[in-house]
CSV table of C-alpha atoms in Angstrom, one decimal:
chain,number,residue,atom,x,y,z
A,71,UNK,CA,-71.7,79.6,59.6
A,72,UNK,CA,-68.8,77.9,59.9
A,73,UNK,CA,-68.3,77.6,63.6
A,74,UNK,CA,-71.5,75.6,63.5
A,75,UNK,CA,-70.0,73.3,61.8
A,76,UNK,CA,-68.6,71.0,64.5
A,77,UNK,CA,-65.1,69.9,62.4
A,78,UNK,CA,-63.4,67.8,65.8
A,79,UNK,CA,-66.5,65.7,65.8
A,80,UNK,CA,-66.3,65.1,61.9
A,81,UNK,CA,-62.8,64.9,62.1
A,82,UNK,CA,-63.3,62.4,64.8
A,83,UNK,CA,-66.3,60.3,65.1
A,84,UNK,CA,-67.1,60.6,61.0
A,85,UNK,CA,-64.1,61.1,59.0
A,86,UNK,CA,-60.7,58.0,59.3
A,87,UNK,CA,-60.8,57.8,63.3
A,88,UNK,CA,-59.4,60.6,63.3
A,89,UNK,CA,-57.1,60.7,60.5
A,90,UNK,CA,-56.3,64.2,58.8
A,91,UNK,CA,-56.9,67.4,60.4
A,92,UNK,CA,-58.7,71.3,60.7
A,93,UNK,CA,-58.3,73.5,57.7
A,94,UNK,CA,-57.8,77.2,58.3
A,95,UNK,CA,-57.7,77.8,54.7
A,96,UNK,CA,-56.6,76.2,51.7
A,97,UNK,CA,-53.3,75.6,52.7
A,98,UNK,CA,-52.7,72.6,55.5
A,99,UNK,CA,-50.0,73.5,57.9
A,100,UNK,CA,-47.5,71.4,56.3
A,101,UNK,CA,-47.0,74.2,53.4
A,102,UNK,CA,-44.7,76.5,52.5
A,103,UNK,CA,-47.4,79.3,51.3
A,104,UNK,CA,-49.2,78.7,55.2
A,105,UNK,CA,-50.4,80.9,58.0
A,106,UNK,CA,-49.9,80.3,61.9
A,107,UNK,CA,-52.2,83.6,62.9
A,108,UNK,CA,-55.8,82.1,61.0
A,109,UNK,CA,-58.6,82.0,62.7
A,110,UNK,CA,-59.1,78.2,63.7
A,111,UNK,CA,-63.5,78.1,63.3
A,112,UNK,CA,-63.6,75.7,66.3
A,113,UNK,CA,-66.5,74.1,67.2
A,114,UNK,CA,-68.2,77.8,68.6
A,115,UNK,CA,-72.5,77.2,67.9
A,116,UNK,CA,-72.6,80.7,71.1
A,117,UNK,CA,-70.9,82.3,68.8
A,118,UNK,CA,-72.3,81.7,65.8
A,119,UNK,CA,-75.9,83.0,66.9
A,120,UNK,CA,-74.1,86.3,67.6
A,121,UNK,CA,-72.5,86.6,64.5
A,122,UNK,CA,-76.4,85.5,62.7
A,123,UNK,CA,-77.8,87.8,65.0
A,124,UNK,CA,-75.8,90.5,64.4
A,125,UNK,CA,-77.0,90.1,60.5
A,126,UNK,CA,-79.9,90.5,61.2
A,127,UNK,CA,-81.6,87.1,61.8
A,128,UNK,CA,-84.0,85.5,64.3
A,129,UNK,CA,-86.2,82.7,65.4
A,130,UNK,CA,-89.7,86.1,65.0
A,131,UNK,CA,-92.3,82.4,65.1
A,132,UNK,CA,-91.0,80.4,67.8
A,133,UNK,CA,-90.7,76.9,65.0
A,134,UNK,CA,-87.3,77.2,65.9
A,135,UNK,CA,-85.6,78.5,62.4
A,136,UNK,CA,-84.6,82.2,61.9
A,137,UNK,CA,-86.5,84.3,59.7
A,138,UNK,CA,-85.2,87.5,58.2
A,139,UNK,CA,-87.5,89.6,56.3
A,140,UNK,CA,-89.7,86.9,56.6
A,141,UNK,CA,-87.7,84.5,55.0
A,142,UNK,CA,-86.1,81.3,56.7
A,143,UNK,CA,-83.0,80.5,57.0
A,144,UNK,CA,-83.4,77.3,54.6
A,145,UNK,CA,-80.2,75.8,52.9
A,146,UNK,CA,-80.6,73.1,50.1
A,147,UNK,CA,-76.9,71.5,50.8
A,148,UNK,CA,-75.3,68.9,48.2
A,149,UNK,CA,-73.1,65.8,48.7
A,150,UNK,CA,-71.8,63.3,46.1
A,151,UNK,CA,-74.0,61.0,45.5
A,152,UNK,CA,-72.9,57.6,45.8
A,153,UNK,CA,-70.4,57.8,49.0
A,154,UNK,CA,-71.6,56.5,52.4
A,155,UNK,CA,-68.5,59.2,53.8
A,156,UNK,CA,-70.4,62.5,52.3
A,157,UNK,CA,-73.7,61.7,53.7
A,158,UNK,CA,-72.4,61.0,57.1
A,159,UNK,CA,-70.8,64.2,56.9
A,160,UNK,CA,-73.4,66.6,55.7
A,161,UNK,CA,-76.1,65.1,57.8
A,162,UNK,CA,-73.3,65.9,60.3
A,163,UNK,CA,-73.6,68.8,59.1
A,164,UNK,CA,-76.8,69.2,59.0
A,165,UNK,CA,-77.6,68.3,62.7
A,166,UNK,CA,-75.0,71.4,63.4
A,167,UNK,CA,-77.4,74.1,61.8
A,168,UNK,CA,-80.6,72.8,63.1
A,169,UNK,CA,-79.1,74.1,66.5
A,170,UNK,CA,-78.1,77.2,65.4
A,171,UNK,CA,-81.6,77.5,63.7
A,172,UNK,CA,-80.3,76.9,59.9
A,173,UNK,CA,-82.8,74.3,58.2
A,174,UNK,CA,-80.5,72.3,56.0
A,175,UNK,CA,-82.0,70.2,53.5
A,176,UNK,CA,-79.1,67.7,52.2
A,177,UNK,CA,-79.8,66.3,48.9
A,178,UNK,CA,-77.3,64.0,47.2
A,179,UNK,CA,-76.6,64.8,43.3
A,180,UNK,CA,-74.5,62.9,40.7
A,181,UNK,CA,-71.5,64.2,40.4
A,182,UNK,CA,-72.5,65.4,36.9
A,183,UNK,CA,-75.3,67.0,38.5
A,184,UNK,CA,-73.1,68.9,41.1
A,185,UNK,CA,-70.5,70.0,38.8
A,186,UNK,CA,-73.7,72.0,36.3
A,187,UNK,CA,-74.4,72.8,39.7
A,188,UNK,CA,-71.3,74.7,40.7
A,189,UNK,CA,-70.6,76.2,36.7
A,190,UNK,CA,-74.3,77.5,36.5
A,191,UNK,CA,-74.5,79.0,40.1
A,192,UNK,CA,-77.3,76.8,41.1
A,193,UNK,CA,-76.6,76.1,44.8
A,194,UNK,CA,-77.6,77.2,47.8
A,195,UNK,CA,-74.0,74.6,49.3
A,196,UNK,CA,-72.4,72.1,47.8
A,197,UNK,CA,-69.7,69.7,50.0
A,198,UNK,CA,-66.6,69.0,47.0
A,199,UNK,CA,-63.2,68.3,47.8
A,200,UNK,CA,-61.2,70.6,46.2
A,201,UNK,CA,-56.7,70.6,46.2
A,202,UNK,CA,-55.1,73.9,46.8
A,203,UNK,CA,-52.3,73.3,45.4
A,204,UNK,CA,-48.9,75.4,46.9
A,205,UNK,CA,-49.3,78.4,44.3
A,206,UNK,CA,-50.7,81.8,44.0
A,207,UNK,CA,-52.8,80.6,41.3
A,208,UNK,CA,-54.2,78.4,42.9
A,209,UNK,CA,-55.2,80.8,44.8
A,210,UNK,CA,-56.0,83.4,41.7
A,211,UNK,CA,-58.7,80.2,40.4
A,212,UNK,CA,-61.1,80.0,43.1
A,213,UNK,CA,-61.3,83.5,45.2
A,214,UNK,CA,-60.7,85.8,42.1
A,215,UNK,CA,-63.3,87.6,40.2
A,216,UNK,CA,-61.3,86.5,36.8
A,217,UNK,CA,-61.5,83.2,38.7
A,218,UNK,CA,-62.5,79.8,36.8
A,219,UNK,CA,-63.2,78.1,39.8
A,220,UNK,CA,-65.5,81.0,41.9
A,221,UNK,CA,-68.5,79.0,41.9
A,222,UNK,CA,-69.6,81.0,44.5
A,223,UNK,CA,-69.6,84.1,43.4
A,224,UNK,CA,-66.4,86.1,45.7
A,225,UNK,CA,-65.7,89.2,45.5
A,226,UNK,CA,-63.1,90.8,47.5
A,227,UNK,CA,-60.9,94.4,46.6
A,228,UNK,CA,-59.1,93.7,48.7
A,229,UNK,CA,-58.4,90.8,48.2
A,230,UNK,CA,-58.2,91.7,44.1
A,231,UNK,CA,-55.5,94.3,45.1
A,232,UNK,CA,-53.8,92.2,46.6
A,233,UNK,CA,-53.2,90.3,44.5
A,234,UNK,CA,-52.4,92.9,42.1
A,235,UNK,CA,-50.0,94.2,44.0
A,236,UNK,CA,-48.0,90.5,43.6
A,237,UNK,CA,-48.1,90.3,40.5
A,238,UNK,CA,-45.8,93.3,39.8
A,239,UNK,CA,-43.6,92.7,43.0
A,240,UNK,CA,-39.8,90.7,42.7
A,241,UNK,CA,-39.5,91.3,45.9
A,242,UNK,CA,-38.7,87.3,47.2
A,243,UNK,CA,-40.0,88.7,50.8
A,244,UNK,CA,-43.1,90.2,50.1
A,245,UNK,CA,-43.9,87.8,47.3
A,246,UNK,CA,-44.2,85.8,50.9
A,247,UNK,CA,-46.0,88.5,52.5
A,248,UNK,CA,-48.7,89.0,50.4
A,249,UNK,CA,-49.2,85.0,50.1
A,250,UNK,CA,-49.8,84.9,53.9
A,251,UNK,CA,-52.2,88.6,53.5
A,252,UNK,CA,-54.2,86.7,50.8
A,253,UNK,CA,-55.8,83.6,53.3
A,254,UNK,CA,-55.4,86.0,56.2
A,255,UNK,CA,-58.3,88.4,53.2
A,256,UNK,CA,-59.6,84.5,52.9
A,257,UNK,CA,-60.1,83.7,56.4
A,258,UNK,CA,-61.6,86.6,57.2
A,259,UNK,CA,-64.3,85.9,54.9
A,260,UNK,CA,-65.8,83.2,55.1
A,261,UNK,CA,-67.0,82.5,51.4
A,262,UNK,CA,-66.1,78.4,51.3
A,263,UNK,CA,-65.9,76.8,55.2
A,264,UNK,CA,-62.9,75.0,54.5
A,265,UNK,CA,-63.2,71.5,56.2
A,266,UNK,CA,-60.6,69.2,56.9
A,267,UNK,CA,-57.1,67.8,55.6
A,268,UNK,CA,-56.8,64.2,55.0
A,269,UNK,CA,-54.0,62.2,56.0
A,270,UNK,CA,-53.3,60.2,53.4
A,271,UNK,CA,-52.4,56.6,53.2
A,272,UNK,CA,-51.5,54.8,50.4
A,273,UNK,CA,-51.8,51.2,49.5
A,274,UNK,CA,-51.8,49.1,46.5
A,275,UNK,CA,-53.6,45.6,46.7
A,276,UNK,CA,-54.0,42.7,45.8
A,277,UNK,CA,-57.3,41.4,44.9
A,278,UNK,CA,-57.0,38.4,43.6
A,279,UNK,CA,-54.9,37.7,47.1
A,280,UNK,CA,-57.1,39.2,50.0
A,281,UNK,CA,-61.0,40.4,50.4
A,282,UNK,CA,-62.0,42.2,53.1
A,283,UNK,CA,-59.6,44.9,52.5
A,284,UNK,CA,-62.6,47.4,52.5
A,285,UNK,CA,-65.8,48.4,54.4
A,286,UNK,CA,-68.9,49.9,52.9
A,287,UNK,CA,-67.9,53.3,52.9
A,288,UNK,CA,-65.1,52.7,50.9
A,289,UNK,CA,-62.0,53.1,54.2
A,290,UNK,CA,-59.0,50.5,53.9
A,291,UNK,CA,-59.4,48.8,57.0
A,292,UNK,CA,-56.8,48.0,59.2
A,293,UNK,CA,-54.3,45.8,57.3
A,294,UNK,CA,-54.7,43.2,60.1
A,295,UNK,CA,-58.5,42.7,58.9
A,296,UNK,CA,-57.7,42.2,55.6
A,297,UNK,CA,-58.6,38.0,55.6
A,298,UNK,CA,-56.5,35.5,52.6
A,299,UNK,CA,-58.4,34.2,50.3
A,300,UNK,CA,-55.6,30.7,49.6
A,301,UNK,CA,-56.3,30.2,53.3
A,302,UNK,CA,-60.7,30.5,53.2
A,303,UNK,CA,-60.3,27.6,50.8
A,304,UNK,CA,-57.9,25.6,52.9
């Protein structure tokens, strides 16, 4: 499904006017742990259809939705309620996946409900914002079978073996190699679809002095669009 999502459109048309980079894994390009050799999963709906067909999914009744063993490929897709940006991203993902025969039902949920659903495993897919720290523990927490944040139930013997080897070896060069190898395992298995890394720009805004500094979605307007309240009263 990662091939079916138009990451570029999300970044350029929805997200911060392109102020983000395509994510290939848990670490961004500037991270010392980043593995340059990973698959980027750029938008390729034909490849997505090929992989789905290889997994046994076909549109057997001509309704436009893939099915297997009589079950349609339908996903309930939860996203944080009240966040216009996440709503727009969810809508784009629905459009993209429908083009390859996957029916997506976007459903907004309160943050507390999303957390509860993650903990219980009661979800098909969830849109969340997650930050990985630049250390091995961050990968273990999300992708190891013993990880506290492994909500997907992801299990890979190869990942576990290489993670154990990382902790057993004292060779720093080997440790670097193993961190990159762990990223390759995640990249190939795609237990999650990585979307983007934001370019953070920070502002301190005097709310008593300025207005019109945010749009309806909560994003910061360009500084030249801010309005000084004192000038309005003169």
